Amino acid sequence: MQFDTLIQNGIIATATDTYASDLGISGGKIVALGQNLPADAASHVVDAAGNYIIPGGIDVHTHLDMPFGGTKSADDFESGTIAAAFGGTTTLIDFAIQQKGQTLRNALDTWWKKADGKAVIDYGFHCIVTDLPDARLEEMKSLAGEGVTSFKLFMAYPGIFMVEDALIFKAMLTASDSGSMICMHAENGGAIDVIVRRALAEGKTAPKYHALTRPTTAEAEATGRAIALAEMAGSPVYIVHLSCSEALEKVREARDRGLPVYAETCPQYLYLSIENFDVPGFEGAKYVFTPPLREKWHQERLWKGLAADQLQVVSTDHCPFCYKEQKELGKDDFTKIPNGGPGIEHRLSLVFTGGVHGGRFPVNRFVEMVSTAPARLFGLYPRKGTIAVGSDADLVIFDPNLEQVISAATHHMRVDYSMFEGIKVKGAPRQVLSRGRLLIDNGKFVGRAGHGEFVKRQRYSLQ
Ligand code: URP
Ligand code: ZN
Ligand code: ZN
């Protein structure tokens, strides 16, 4: 058998197994796994000695080139996917936003144009639904047939994205009929809005009030309501960017009852806390995202939730805005700070450091939460999310001992600060391949814009 690339001497780690094996790639697919595969049959040989070979990371929550908060997220599909590749992510699912009155397809057409010719890794889209007259329910079904098998709804951001329970319920009924997943931003937007107005009236305008006006109870209430609506509709539900223990309890309880309820958290909730707002002047704006940072004790509860499969996925919610000029839009009023933080580049390193080196879970569970579970939940498995003959050769040669200090001075995201500035990580990609093509080679980007392709996803089928 001829190989385009042969990877030798690595330790393959999947969600279930860890074993020494060579790996042969041909036509962008994994075509052989086994000991002593013949090097003379390969055009290109990669030595992975001392490293894990893991399936490429899948980040199912990013916002590239997204208009929001009176500006636009700072990474487009080229800069954002390059940064993702540096961090070992080879597929992402971004969000196409339906403007009110627009068709869902219109939203997708807009986002297809943003990504086409720019993305360096493969991508899919969830569709953010803001307006769902009955006539549009059929459209939801037809999109599922075209590989857009998930929809995001917001219970927060009144007047922008927030939708009412009846719309959520109708969308869930349609999702359960058509094999789609509903992704939920679960915060009680109405109650939060009242708290925010009162804070502003009291002259509380600094960035930390973004966090102090969004209580954990508002997240827990909406998480419980989303789960109740999904249970009535008979649909799966995926809670995005879960940040606190109270919301996690709602998910745990539902999962214990056997409901198809899933949730992700993000590295910022595992590493950062409300204490990050104790910085001079307006600097706290760097940590303004939604849901907000919580008290520090929530972090350990989230790590435990990941270890126990109460949380299934770590995504980034990458939504970068530069401190200068973008975050500064809210200098006198925290409600005008564009909500979001940059994180697409460091997800694998942060989770590996805290999770595997931190002794909280083994490498296989790490692979599961950054690649396999997202692939399964969002219709990419087994094409992506695992290492098996026939799967795409989306692979990361991951050095478990490579140490780095995260810094805006060295990162590749197009943003002027890092949420994780100064944090030391141990474990990082040496080489990254997408469908057999080398994208990252020991700290150098060697891919090309436009290599990334839209991936048609299968319907949800884990019930
Ligand atoms: O602050 C955040 N998370 N910005 C992105 C939009 C969202 O709610 O996911
Ligand atoms: Zn959200
Ligand atoms: Zn988001």
CSV table of C-alpha atoms and ligand atoms in Angstrom, one decimal:
chain,number,residue,atom,x,y,z
A,1,MET,CA,0.0,0.0,0.0
A,2,GLN,CA,1.3,3.5,-0.9
A,3,PHE,CA,1.0,6.3,1.6
A,4,ASP,CA,1.1,10.1,1.0
A,5,THR,CA,2.3,10.4,4.6
A,6,LEU,CA,3.4,7.8,7.2
A,7,ILE,CA,3.5,8.8,10.9
A,8,GLN,CA,5.8,6.6,12.8
A,9,ASN,CA,6.6,6.0,16.5
A,10,GLY,CA,3.7,7.9,18.0
A,11,ILE,CA,1.3,6.8,20.7
A,12,ILE,CA,-2.3,7.0,19.4
A,13,ALA,CA,-4.8,8.3,21.9
A,14,THR,CA,-8.5,8.1,21.1
A,15,ALA,CA,-11.5,8.5,23.4
A,16,THR,CA,-11.2,4.9,24.3
A,17,ASP,CA,-7.7,3.6,23.6
A,18,THR,CA,-4.0,4.4,24.0
A,19,TYR,CA,-1.6,2.3,21.9
A,20,ALA,CA,1.6,2.5,20.0
A,21,SER,CA,1.1,2.4,16.2
A,22,ASP,CA,2.2,3.8,12.9
A,23,LEU,CA,-0.4,5.5,10.9
A,24,GLY,CA,-0.7,5.7,7.1
A,25,ILE,CA,-2.5,8.4,5.2
A,26,SER,CA,-3.6,8.4,1.6
A,27,GLY,CA,-6.0,10.8,-0.3
A,28,GLY,CA,-6.6,12.7,3.0
A,29,LYS,CA,-7.9,9.7,4.8
A,30,ILE,CA,-6.4,7.3,7.4
A,31,VAL,CA,-5.8,4.1,5.5
A,32,ALA,CA,-3.6,2.0,7.7
A,33,LEU,CA,-2.9,1.6,11.4
A,34,GLY,CA,-0.3,-1.0,12.7
A,35,GLN,CA,3.2,-1.7,13.8
A,36,ASN,CA,6.1,-1.3,11.4
A,37,LEU,CA,4.2,0.1,8.4
A,38,PRO,CA,6.7,0.3,5.5
A,39,ALA,CA,8.4,3.7,5.3
A,40,ASP,CA,9.5,3.0,1.7
A,41,ALA,CA,5.9,3.1,0.6
A,42,ALA,CA,5.5,6.7,1.8
A,43,SER,CA,6.1,9.9,0.1
A,44,HIS,CA,6.6,11.7,3.4
A,45,VAL,CA,7.5,10.4,6.8
A,46,VAL,CA,6.7,12.1,10.1
A,47,ASP,CA,8.5,10.9,13.3
A,48,ALA,CA,6.1,11.3,16.2
A,49,ALA,CA,8.4,9.7,18.9
A,50,GLY,CA,7.6,11.0,22.4
A,51,ASN,CA,4.2,12.4,21.2
A,52,TYR,CA,0.6,11.4,21.2
A,53,ILE,CA,-1.2,11.3,18.0
A,54,ILE,CA,-4.8,12.5,18.7
A,55,PRO,CA,-7.7,13.2,16.4
A,56,GLY,CA,-7.9,16.9,15.4
A,57,GLY,CA,-9.7,19.1,17.9
A,58,ILE,CA,-13.3,20.1,17.1
A,59,ASP,CA,-14.4,23.5,18.4
A,60,VAL,CA,-18.2,23.7,18.1
A,61,HIS,CA,-18.6,27.2,19.4
A,62,THR,CA,-16.8,30.1,17.6
A,63,HIS,CA,-17.9,33.5,16.3
A,64,LEU,CA,-15.7,34.6,13.4
A,65,ASP,CA,-16.4,37.7,11.5
A,66,MET,CA,-19.5,38.3,13.5
A,67,PRO,CA,-21.3,41.6,13.8
A,68,PHE,CA,-22.1,42.2,17.4
A,69,GLY,CA,-22.2,45.0,20.0
A,70,GLY,CA,-21.8,47.8,17.4
A,71,THR,CA,-18.7,46.2,15.9
A,72,LYS,CA,-17.4,43.0,14.4
A,73,SER,CA,-15.4,40.1,16.0
A,74,ALA,CA,-11.7,40.7,15.3
A,75,ASP,CA,-10.9,37.4,13.7
A,76,ASP,CA,-12.2,36.5,10.3
A,77,PHE,CA,-12.3,33.0,8.9
A,78,GLU,CA,-8.6,33.2,7.8
A,79,SER,CA,-7.0,34.6,10.9
A,80,GLY,CA,-9.3,32.7,13.3
A,81,THR,CA,-8.8,29.3,11.6
A,82,ILE,CA,-5.0,29.8,11.5
A,83,ALA,CA,-5.0,30.5,15.2
A,84,ALA,CA,-7.3,27.4,15.7
A,85,ALA,CA,-4.9,25.3,13.7
A,86,PHE,CA,-1.9,26.4,15.9
A,87,GLY,CA,-3.8,25.1,18.9
A,88,GLY,CA,-4.7,21.7,17.3
A,89,THR,CA,-8.2,22.4,16.2
A,90,THR,CA,-9.0,21.1,12.7
A,91,THR,CA,-12.7,21.6,12.5
A,92,LEU,CA,-15.0,24.3,13.9
A,93,ILE,CA,-18.6,25.0,13.9
A,94,ASP,CA,-19.4,28.7,13.7
A,95,PHE,CA,-22.8,30.5,13.9
A,96,ALA,CA,-24.7,31.9,11.0
A,97,ILE,CA,-27.1,34.6,12.3
A,98,GLN,CA,-30.6,35.0,11.0
A,99,GLN,CA,-31.6,38.7,11.1
A,100,LYS,CA,-35.2,39.2,12.0
A,101,GLY,CA,-37.4,38.8,8.9
A,102,GLN,CA,-34.6,37.0,7.0
A,103,THR,CA,-34.8,33.4,5.9
A,104,LEU,CA,-32.4,30.9,7.6
A,105,ARG,CA,-30.9,30.2,4.2
A,106,ASN,CA,-30.1,33.8,3.8
A,107,ALA,CA,-28.1,33.7,7.0
A,108,LEU,CA,-26.2,30.6,5.8
A,109,ASP,CA,-25.4,32.2,2.4
A,110,THR,CA,-23.9,35.2,4.2
A,111,TRP,CA,-21.7,33.0,6.4
A,112,TRP,CA,-20.7,30.7,3.6
A,113,LYS,CA,-19.4,33.7,1.7
A,114,LYS,CA,-17.4,34.8,4.8
A,115,ALA,CA,-15.7,31.4,5.1
A,116,ASP,CA,-15.3,30.4,1.5
A,117,GLY,CA,-11.7,30.7,0.3
A,118,LYS,CA,-10.5,31.9,3.7
A,119,ALA,CA,-10.8,29.0,6.1
A,120,VAL,CA,-7.7,26.9,6.6
A,121,ILE,CA,-9.6,24.1,8.5
A,122,ASP,CA,-12.9,22.5,7.9
A,123,TYR,CA,-16.0,24.1,9.2
A,124,GLY,CA,-19.8,23.8,9.6
A,125,PHE,CA,-22.5,26.2,10.8
A,126,HIS,CA,-25.1,26.2,13.4
A,127,CYS,CA,-27.9,28.6,12.5
A,128,ILE,CA,-28.9,31.2,15.1
A,129,VAL,CA,-32.7,31.6,14.9
A,130,THR,CA,-34.2,34.9,15.9
A,131,ASP,CA,-37.5,34.8,14.1
A,132,LEU,CA,-39.5,31.6,13.4
A,133,PRO,CA,-42.9,32.1,11.9
A,134,ASP,CA,-44.6,28.7,11.1
A,135,ALA,CA,-43.7,29.1,7.5
A,136,ARG,CA,-40.0,28.8,8.4
A,137,LEU,CA,-40.3,25.6,10.3
A,138,GLU,CA,-40.1,23.7,7.0
A,139,GLU,CA,-36.9,25.5,6.3
A,140,MET,CA,-35.4,24.3,9.5
A,141,LYS,CA,-36.1,20.8,8.3
A,142,SER,CA,-34.7,21.2,4.9
A,143,LEU,CA,-31.5,22.7,6.2
A,144,ALA,CA,-31.0,19.6,8.4
A,145,GLY,CA,-31.1,17.6,5.1
A,146,GLU,CA,-28.3,19.8,3.8
A,147,GLY,CA,-25.9,19.3,6.7
A,148,VAL,CA,-26.9,22.1,9.0
A,149,THR,CA,-28.2,20.0,11.8
A,150,SER,CA,-28.1,22.4,14.8
A,151,PHE,CA,-29.7,25.7,15.7
A,152,LYS,CA,-28.8,28.1,18.5
A,153,LEU,CA,-31.5,30.0,20.4
A,154,PHE,CA,-31.0,32.7,23.0
A,155,MET,CA,-32.9,33.1,26.3
A,156,ALA,CA,-30.8,36.3,26.8
A,157,TYR,CA,-29.9,39.6,25.0
A,158,PRO,CA,-33.5,41.1,24.9
A,159,GLY,CA,-34.1,43.1,21.8
A,160,ILE,CA,-31.2,41.5,19.9
A,161,PHE,CA,-31.2,37.7,19.9
A,162,MET,CA,-33.6,36.7,22.8
A,163,VAL,CA,-36.6,34.6,21.8
A,164,GLU,CA,-39.7,33.6,23.8
A,165,ASP,CA,-40.5,30.2,25.2
A,166,ALA,CA,-43.2,29.5,22.5
A,167,LEU,CA,-40.6,29.9,19.7
A,168,ILE,CA,-38.1,27.8,21.6
A,169,PHE,CA,-40.7,25.1,22.0
A,170,LYS,CA,-41.7,25.1,18.4
A,171,ALA,CA,-38.0,25.0,17.3
A,172,MET,CA,-37.5,22.0,19.6
A,173,LEU,CA,-40.5,20.1,18.3
A,174,THR,CA,-39.2,20.7,14.7
A,175,ALA,CA,-35.7,19.6,15.8
A,176,SER,CA,-37.0,16.4,17.3
A,177,ASP,CA,-38.9,15.6,14.0
A,178,SER,CA,-35.9,16.3,11.8
A,179,GLY,CA,-32.9,15.1,13.8
A,180,SER,CA,-31.4,18.4,14.8
A,181,MET,CA,-29.8,19.7,17.9
A,182,ILE,CA,-30.9,22.8,19.7
A,183,CYS,CA,-28.0,24.7,21.3
A,184,MET,CA,-29.2,27.0,24.1
A,185,HIS,CA,-27.8,30.2,25.5
A,186,ALA,CA,-29.4,29.8,28.9
A,187,GLU,CA,-29.7,33.0,30.9
A,188,ASN,CA,-32.9,34.7,32.0
A,189,GLY,CA,-32.5,37.8,29.8
A,190,GLY,CA,-35.6,39.5,31.1
A,191,ALA,CA,-34.6,39.4,34.8
A,192,ILE,CA,-31.0,40.3,33.9
A,193,ASP,CA,-32.2,43.4,32.0
A,194,VAL,CA,-34.0,44.7,35.1
A,195,ILE,CA,-31.0,44.2,37.3
A,196,VAL,CA,-28.8,45.9,34.7
A,197,ARG,CA,-31.1,49.0,34.4
A,198,ARG,CA,-31.0,49.3,38.2
A,199,ALA,CA,-27.2,49.1,38.3
A,200,LEU,CA,-26.9,51.8,35.6
A,201,ALA,CA,-29.4,54.0,37.5
A,202,GLU,CA,-27.1,53.7,40.5
A,203,GLY,CA,-24.1,54.8,38.5
A,204,LYS,CA,-22.5,51.4,38.4
A,205,THR,CA,-20.9,51.5,34.9
A,206,ALA,CA,-17.6,49.7,35.3
A,207,PRO,CA,-16.9,46.4,33.5
A,208,LYS,CA,-17.2,44.3,36.6
A,209,TYR,CA,-20.9,45.2,36.8
A,210,HIS,CA,-21.4,43.1,33.7
A,211,ALA,CA,-20.7,40.1,35.8
A,212,LEU,CA,-22.4,41.3,39.0
A,213,THR,CA,-25.7,41.9,37.1
A,214,ARG,CA,-25.9,38.4,35.7
A,215,PRO,CA,-26.4,36.1,38.7
A,216,THR,CA,-25.9,32.3,38.6
A,217,THR,CA,-29.6,31.9,39.5
A,218,ALA,CA,-30.4,33.5,36.1
A,219,GLU,CA,-28.3,30.9,34.3
A,220,ALA,CA,-29.6,28.0,36.4
A,221,GLU,CA,-33.3,29.1,35.9
A,222,ALA,CA,-32.9,29.3,32.2
A,223,THR,CA,-31.0,26.0,32.0
A,224,GLY,CA,-33.8,24.3,33.9
A,225,ARG,CA,-36.4,25.9,31.7
A,226,ALA,CA,-34.6,24.9,28.5
A,227,ILE,CA,-34.4,21.3,29.8
A,228,ALA,CA,-38.1,21.3,30.7
A,229,LEU,CA,-39.1,22.6,27.3
A,230,ALA,CA,-36.8,20.0,25.6
A,231,GLU,CA,-38.3,17.2,27.7
A,232,MET,CA,-41.8,18.3,26.7
A,233,ALA,CA,-40.8,18.5,23.0
A,234,GLY,CA,-38.9,15.2,23.1
A,235,SER,CA,-35.8,16.8,21.7
A,236,PRO,CA,-32.2,16.8,22.7
A,237,VAL,CA,-30.8,20.1,24.0
A,238,TYR,CA,-27.2,21.2,24.3
A,239,ILE,CA,-26.5,24.0,26.8
A,240,VAL,CA,-23.7,26.2,25.5
A,241,HIS,CA,-21.0,28.0,27.6
A,242,LEU,CA,-22.2,26.7,31.0
A,243,SER,CA,-20.4,28.7,33.7
A,244,CYS,CA,-21.6,27.7,37.1
A,245,SER,CA,-22.4,25.0,39.6
A,246,GLU,CA,-26.1,25.8,39.8
A,247,ALA,CA,-26.6,25.4,36.1
A,248,LEU,CA,-24.5,22.2,36.1
A,249,GLU,CA,-26.8,20.8,38.8
A,250,LYS,CA,-29.8,21.1,36.4
A,251,VAL,CA,-27.9,19.3,33.6
A,252,ARG,CA,-26.7,16.6,36.0
A,253,GLU,CA,-30.2,16.0,37.3
A,254,ALA,CA,-31.6,15.7,33.8
A,255,ARG,CA,-28.9,13.4,32.6
A,256,ASP,CA,-29.4,11.2,35.7
A,257,ARG,CA,-33.0,10.9,34.5
A,258,GLY,CA,-31.8,9.7,31.2
A,259,LEU,CA,-32.7,12.8,29.2
A,260,PRO,CA,-30.7,13.7,26.1
A,261,VAL,CA,-29.3,16.8,27.7
A,262,TYR,CA,-25.7,17.8,27.0
A,263,ALA,CA,-23.6,20.8,27.9
A,264,GLU,CA,-20.3,22.4,27.2
A,265,THR,CA,-18.1,24.7,29.3
A,266,CYS,CA,-15.2,26.8,28.1
A,267,PRO,CA,-11.6,27.3,29.3
A,268,GLN,CA,-12.3,30.8,30.6
A,269,TYR,CA,-14.7,29.3,33.2
A,270,LEU,CA,-12.1,26.7,34.2
A,271,TYR,CA,-9.2,29.2,34.6
A,272,LEU,CA,-10.6,32.6,35.3
A,273,SER,CA,-12.9,34.0,37.9
A,274,ILE,CA,-14.6,37.2,39.1
A,275,GLU,CA,-11.2,38.1,40.7
A,276,ASN,CA,-10.0,38.9,37.2
A,277,PHE,CA,-12.0,42.1,37.4
A,278,ASP,CA,-9.6,43.3,40.2
A,279,VAL,CA,-7.4,45.1,37.6
A,280,PRO,CA,-6.8,48.9,37.2
A,281,GLY,CA,-9.1,51.2,35.3
A,282,PHE,CA,-11.1,49.7,32.4
A,283,GLU,CA,-8.9,46.6,32.0
A,284,GLY,CA,-11.7,44.4,33.3
A,285,ALA,CA,-13.4,44.9,29.9
A,286,LYS,CA,-11.0,42.1,28.7
A,287,TYR,CA,-13.1,39.7,30.7
A,288,VAL,CA,-16.6,40.9,29.7
A,289,PHE,CA,-18.3,37.9,28.1
A,290,THR,CA,-21.6,36.2,28.7
A,291,PRO,CA,-22.3,34.2,30.9
A,292,PRO,CA,-19.8,36.1,33.0
A,293,LEU,CA,-17.0,34.9,35.2
A,294,ARG,CA,-18.0,33.4,38.5
A,295,GLU,CA,-16.6,33.0,42.0
A,296,LYS,CA,-13.5,30.9,41.9
A,297,TRP,CA,-15.0,27.8,43.6
A,298,HIS,CA,-17.1,27.1,40.5
A,299,GLN,CA,-14.0,26.1,38.6
A,300,GLU,CA,-13.4,22.9,40.5
A,301,ARG,CA,-17.1,22.0,40.2
A,302,LEU,CA,-16.8,22.4,36.4
A,303,TRP,CA,-13.6,20.3,36.2
A,304,LYS,CA,-15.4,17.6,38.2
A,305,GLY,CA,-18.4,17.8,35.9
A,306,LEU,CA,-16.1,17.2,32.9
A,307,ALA,CA,-14.4,14.2,34.6
A,308,ALA,CA,-17.8,12.7,35.4
A,309,ASP,CA,-19.4,13.3,32.0
A,310,GLN,CA,-21.9,15.7,33.5
A,311,LEU,CA,-20.3,18.1,31.0
A,312,GLN,CA,-19.5,16.5,27.6
A,313,VAL,CA,-17.6,19.2,25.7
A,314,VAL,CA,-15.0,22.0,26.0
A,315,SER,CA,-15.5,24.6,23.3
A,316,THR,CA,-14.1,28.2,23.3
A,317,ASP,CA,-17.0,30.6,22.5
A,318,HIS,CA,-14.2,32.4,20.7
A,319,CYS,CA,-15.6,35.9,20.1
A,320,PRO,CA,-12.6,38.3,20.1
A,321,PHE,CA,-12.8,42.1,20.4
A,322,CYS,CA,-9.6,44.2,20.7
A,323,TYR,CA,-9.2,46.0,23.9
A,324,LYS,CA,-8.3,49.2,22.1
A,325,GLU,CA,-11.2,50.6,20.0
A,326,GLN,CA,-13.6,47.7,20.4
A,327,LYS,CA,-13.9,46.9,24.2
A,328,GLU,CA,-13.4,50.7,24.7
A,329,LEU,CA,-16.8,51.3,23.1
A,330,GLY,CA,-18.1,50.6,26.6
A,331,LYS,CA,-15.7,52.9,28.6
A,332,ASP,CA,-18.6,54.8,30.3
A,333,ASP,CA,-21.2,52.0,30.3
A,334,PHE,CA,-20.5,48.3,30.7
A,335,THR,CA,-23.6,47.4,28.6
A,336,LYS,CA,-21.8,48.9,25.6
A,337,ILE,CA,-18.7,46.7,25.9
A,338,PRO,CA,-18.9,44.1,23.1
A,339,ASN,CA,-19.4,40.8,24.8
A,340,GLY,CA,-16.9,38.1,24.0
A,341,GLY,CA,-13.4,36.8,24.6
A,342,PRO,CA,-10.6,35.3,22.5
A,343,GLY,CA,-9.8,31.6,23.1
A,344,ILE,CA,-9.7,29.6,19.9
A,345,GLU,CA,-6.0,29.0,20.1
A,346,HIS,CA,-5.4,27.5,23.5
A,347,ARG,CA,-8.3,25.2,24.2
A,348,LEU,CA,-6.3,21.9,23.9
A,349,SER,CA,-3.3,23.1,25.9
A,350,LEU,CA,-5.4,24.5,28.7
A,351,VAL,CA,-7.6,21.5,29.0
A,352,PHE,CA,-4.7,19.1,28.8
A,353,THR,CA,-2.7,21.1,31.4
A,354,GLY,CA,-5.5,21.3,34.0
A,355,GLY,CA,-7.2,18.0,33.2
A,356,VAL,CA,-4.4,15.5,32.4
A,357,HIS,CA,-1.4,17.0,34.1
A,358,GLY,CA,-3.7,18.2,36.8
A,359,GLY,CA,-4.6,14.6,37.5
A,360,ARG,CA,-8.3,15.1,37.0
A,361,PHE,CA,-8.8,12.8,34.0
A,362,PRO,CA,-6.8,10.6,31.6
A,363,VAL,CA,-5.7,11.5,28.1
A,364,ASN,CA,-8.6,9.6,26.6
A,365,ARG,CA,-11.2,11.7,28.4
A,366,PHE,CA,-9.3,14.8,27.2
A,367,VAL,CA,-9.6,13.5,23.6
A,368,GLU,CA,-13.3,12.8,24.2
A,369,MET,CA,-14.2,16.3,25.3
A,370,VAL,CA,-12.2,18.3,22.8
A,371,SER,CA,-12.8,16.1,19.7
A,372,THR,CA,-14.9,12.9,19.9
A,373,ALA,CA,-17.9,14.1,21.9
A,374,PRO,CA,-18.3,17.2,19.8
A,375,ALA,CA,-18.1,15.1,16.6
A,376,ARG,CA,-20.7,12.6,17.9
A,377,LEU,CA,-23.1,15.3,19.1
A,378,PHE,CA,-22.9,17.4,16.0
A,379,GLY,CA,-23.0,14.8,13.2
A,380,LEU,CA,-19.3,14.6,12.3
A,381,TYR,CA,-18.5,11.2,13.7
A,382,PRO,CA,-16.7,8.9,12.6
A,383,ARG,CA,-15.5,11.0,9.6
A,384,LYS,CA,-14.0,13.3,12.3
A,385,GLY,CA,-13.4,13.0,16.0
A,386,THR,CA,-11.5,9.7,16.0
A,387,ILE,CA,-8.5,7.8,14.6
A,388,ALA,CA,-9.7,4.9,12.5
A,389,VAL,CA,-9.2,3.6,9.0
A,390,GLY,CA,-11.6,5.6,6.8
A,391,SER,CA,-11.7,8.7,9.0
A,392,ASP,CA,-10.3,12.0,7.7
A,393,ALA,CA,-6.6,12.4,8.5
A,394,ASP,CA,-7.3,15.3,10.8
A,395,LEU,CA,-4.5,14.7,13.3
A,396,VAL,CA,-2.5,16.4,16.0
A,397,ILE,CA,1.0,15.3,16.9
A,398,PHE,CA,0.7,16.4,20.5
A,399,ASP,CA,3.7,16.7,22.8
A,400,PRO,CA,2.5,16.2,26.4
A,401,ASN,CA,5.6,17.9,27.8
A,402,LEU,CA,5.9,20.9,25.5
A,403,GLU,CA,5.7,24.0,27.8
A,404,GLN,CA,4.5,27.4,26.7
A,405,VAL,CA,3.5,30.6,28.4
A,406,ILE,CA,0.3,32.1,26.8
A,407,SER,CA,0.8,35.7,25.7
A,408,ALA,CA,-0.7,38.2,23.3
A,409,ALA,CA,2.9,38.8,22.2
A,410,THR,CA,3.1,35.3,20.7
A,411,HIS,CA,-0.5,34.2,19.9
A,412,HIS,CA,-1.9,34.1,16.4
A,413,MET,CA,-5.4,35.5,17.1
A,414,ARG,CA,-6.0,39.0,15.7
A,415,VAL,CA,-6.6,40.6,19.0
A,416,ASP,CA,-4.5,42.8,21.2
A,417,TYR,CA,-4.7,40.9,24.5
A,418,SER,CA,-5.0,37.4,25.9
A,419,MET,CA,-7.5,36.4,28.5
A,420,PHE,CA,-4.9,33.8,29.6
A,421,GLU,CA,-1.9,36.1,29.6
A,422,GLY,CA,1.0,34.6,31.6
A,423,ILE,CA,-0.6,31.2,32.2
A,424,LYS,CA,1.9,28.4,31.8
A,425,VAL,CA,0.6,25.3,29.9
A,426,LYS,CA,2.3,22.0,29.4
A,427,GLY,CA,1.1,20.0,26.4
A,428,ALA,CA,0.8,21.5,22.9
A,429,PRO,CA,0.7,20.5,19.2
A,430,ARG,CA,4.0,19.9,17.4
A,431,GLN,CA,2.3,19.2,14.0
A,432,VAL,CA,-1.2,19.5,12.9
A,433,LEU,CA,-2.7,17.9,9.8
A,434,SER,CA,-6.1,18.5,8.1
A,435,ARG,CA,-7.2,15.8,5.7
A,436,GLY,CA,-3.6,14.7,5.4
A,437,ARG,CA,-2.2,18.2,4.6
A,438,LEU,CA,0.3,19.6,7.1
A,439,LEU,CA,-1.0,22.9,8.5
A,440,ILE,CA,1.3,23.5,11.4
A,441,ASP,CA,4.9,22.3,11.5
A,442,ASN,CA,6.7,23.0,14.8
A,443,GLY,CA,5.4,26.5,15.3
A,444,LYS,CA,5.2,27.5,11.6
A,445,PHE,CA,1.9,27.8,9.6
A,446,VAL,CA,2.4,25.8,6.4
A,447,GLY,CA,-1.3,25.5,5.3
A,448,ARG,CA,-3.2,27.8,2.9
A,449,ALA,CA,-6.3,29.9,3.0
A,450,GLY,CA,-9.2,28.1,1.3
A,451,HIS,CA,-8.0,24.6,2.2
A,452,GLY,CA,-10.9,24.4,4.7
A,453,GLU,CA,-14.1,22.9,3.3
A,454,PHE,CA,-17.7,23.2,4.5
A,455,VAL,CA,-18.7,19.9,6.1
A,456,LYS,CA,-22.2,18.6,5.7
A,457,ARG,CA,-23.2,17.1,9.1
A,458,GLN,CA,-25.4,14.1,9.8
A,459,ARG,CA,-28.5,14.3,11.8
A,460,TYR,CA,-28.4,13.8,15.6
A,461,SER,CA,-28.9,10.2,16.4
A,462,LEU,CA,-27.6,9.4,19.9
A,463,GLN,CA,-30.9,8.7,21.6
B,1,URP,O1,-20.0,36.9,25.3
B,1,URP,C1,-20.2,36.1,24.5
B,1,URP,N1,-20.4,34.8,24.8
B,1,URP,N2,-20.3,36.5,23.2
B,1,URP,C2,-20.7,35.7,22.1
B,1,URP,C3,-22.1,35.5,21.9
B,1,URP,C4,-22.7,34.4,22.8
B,1,URP,O2,-23.5,34.6,23.6
B,1,URP,O3,-22.2,33.2,22.6
B,2,ZN,ZN,-24.2,32.5,23.9
B,3,ZN,ZN,-21.0,32.2,21.7
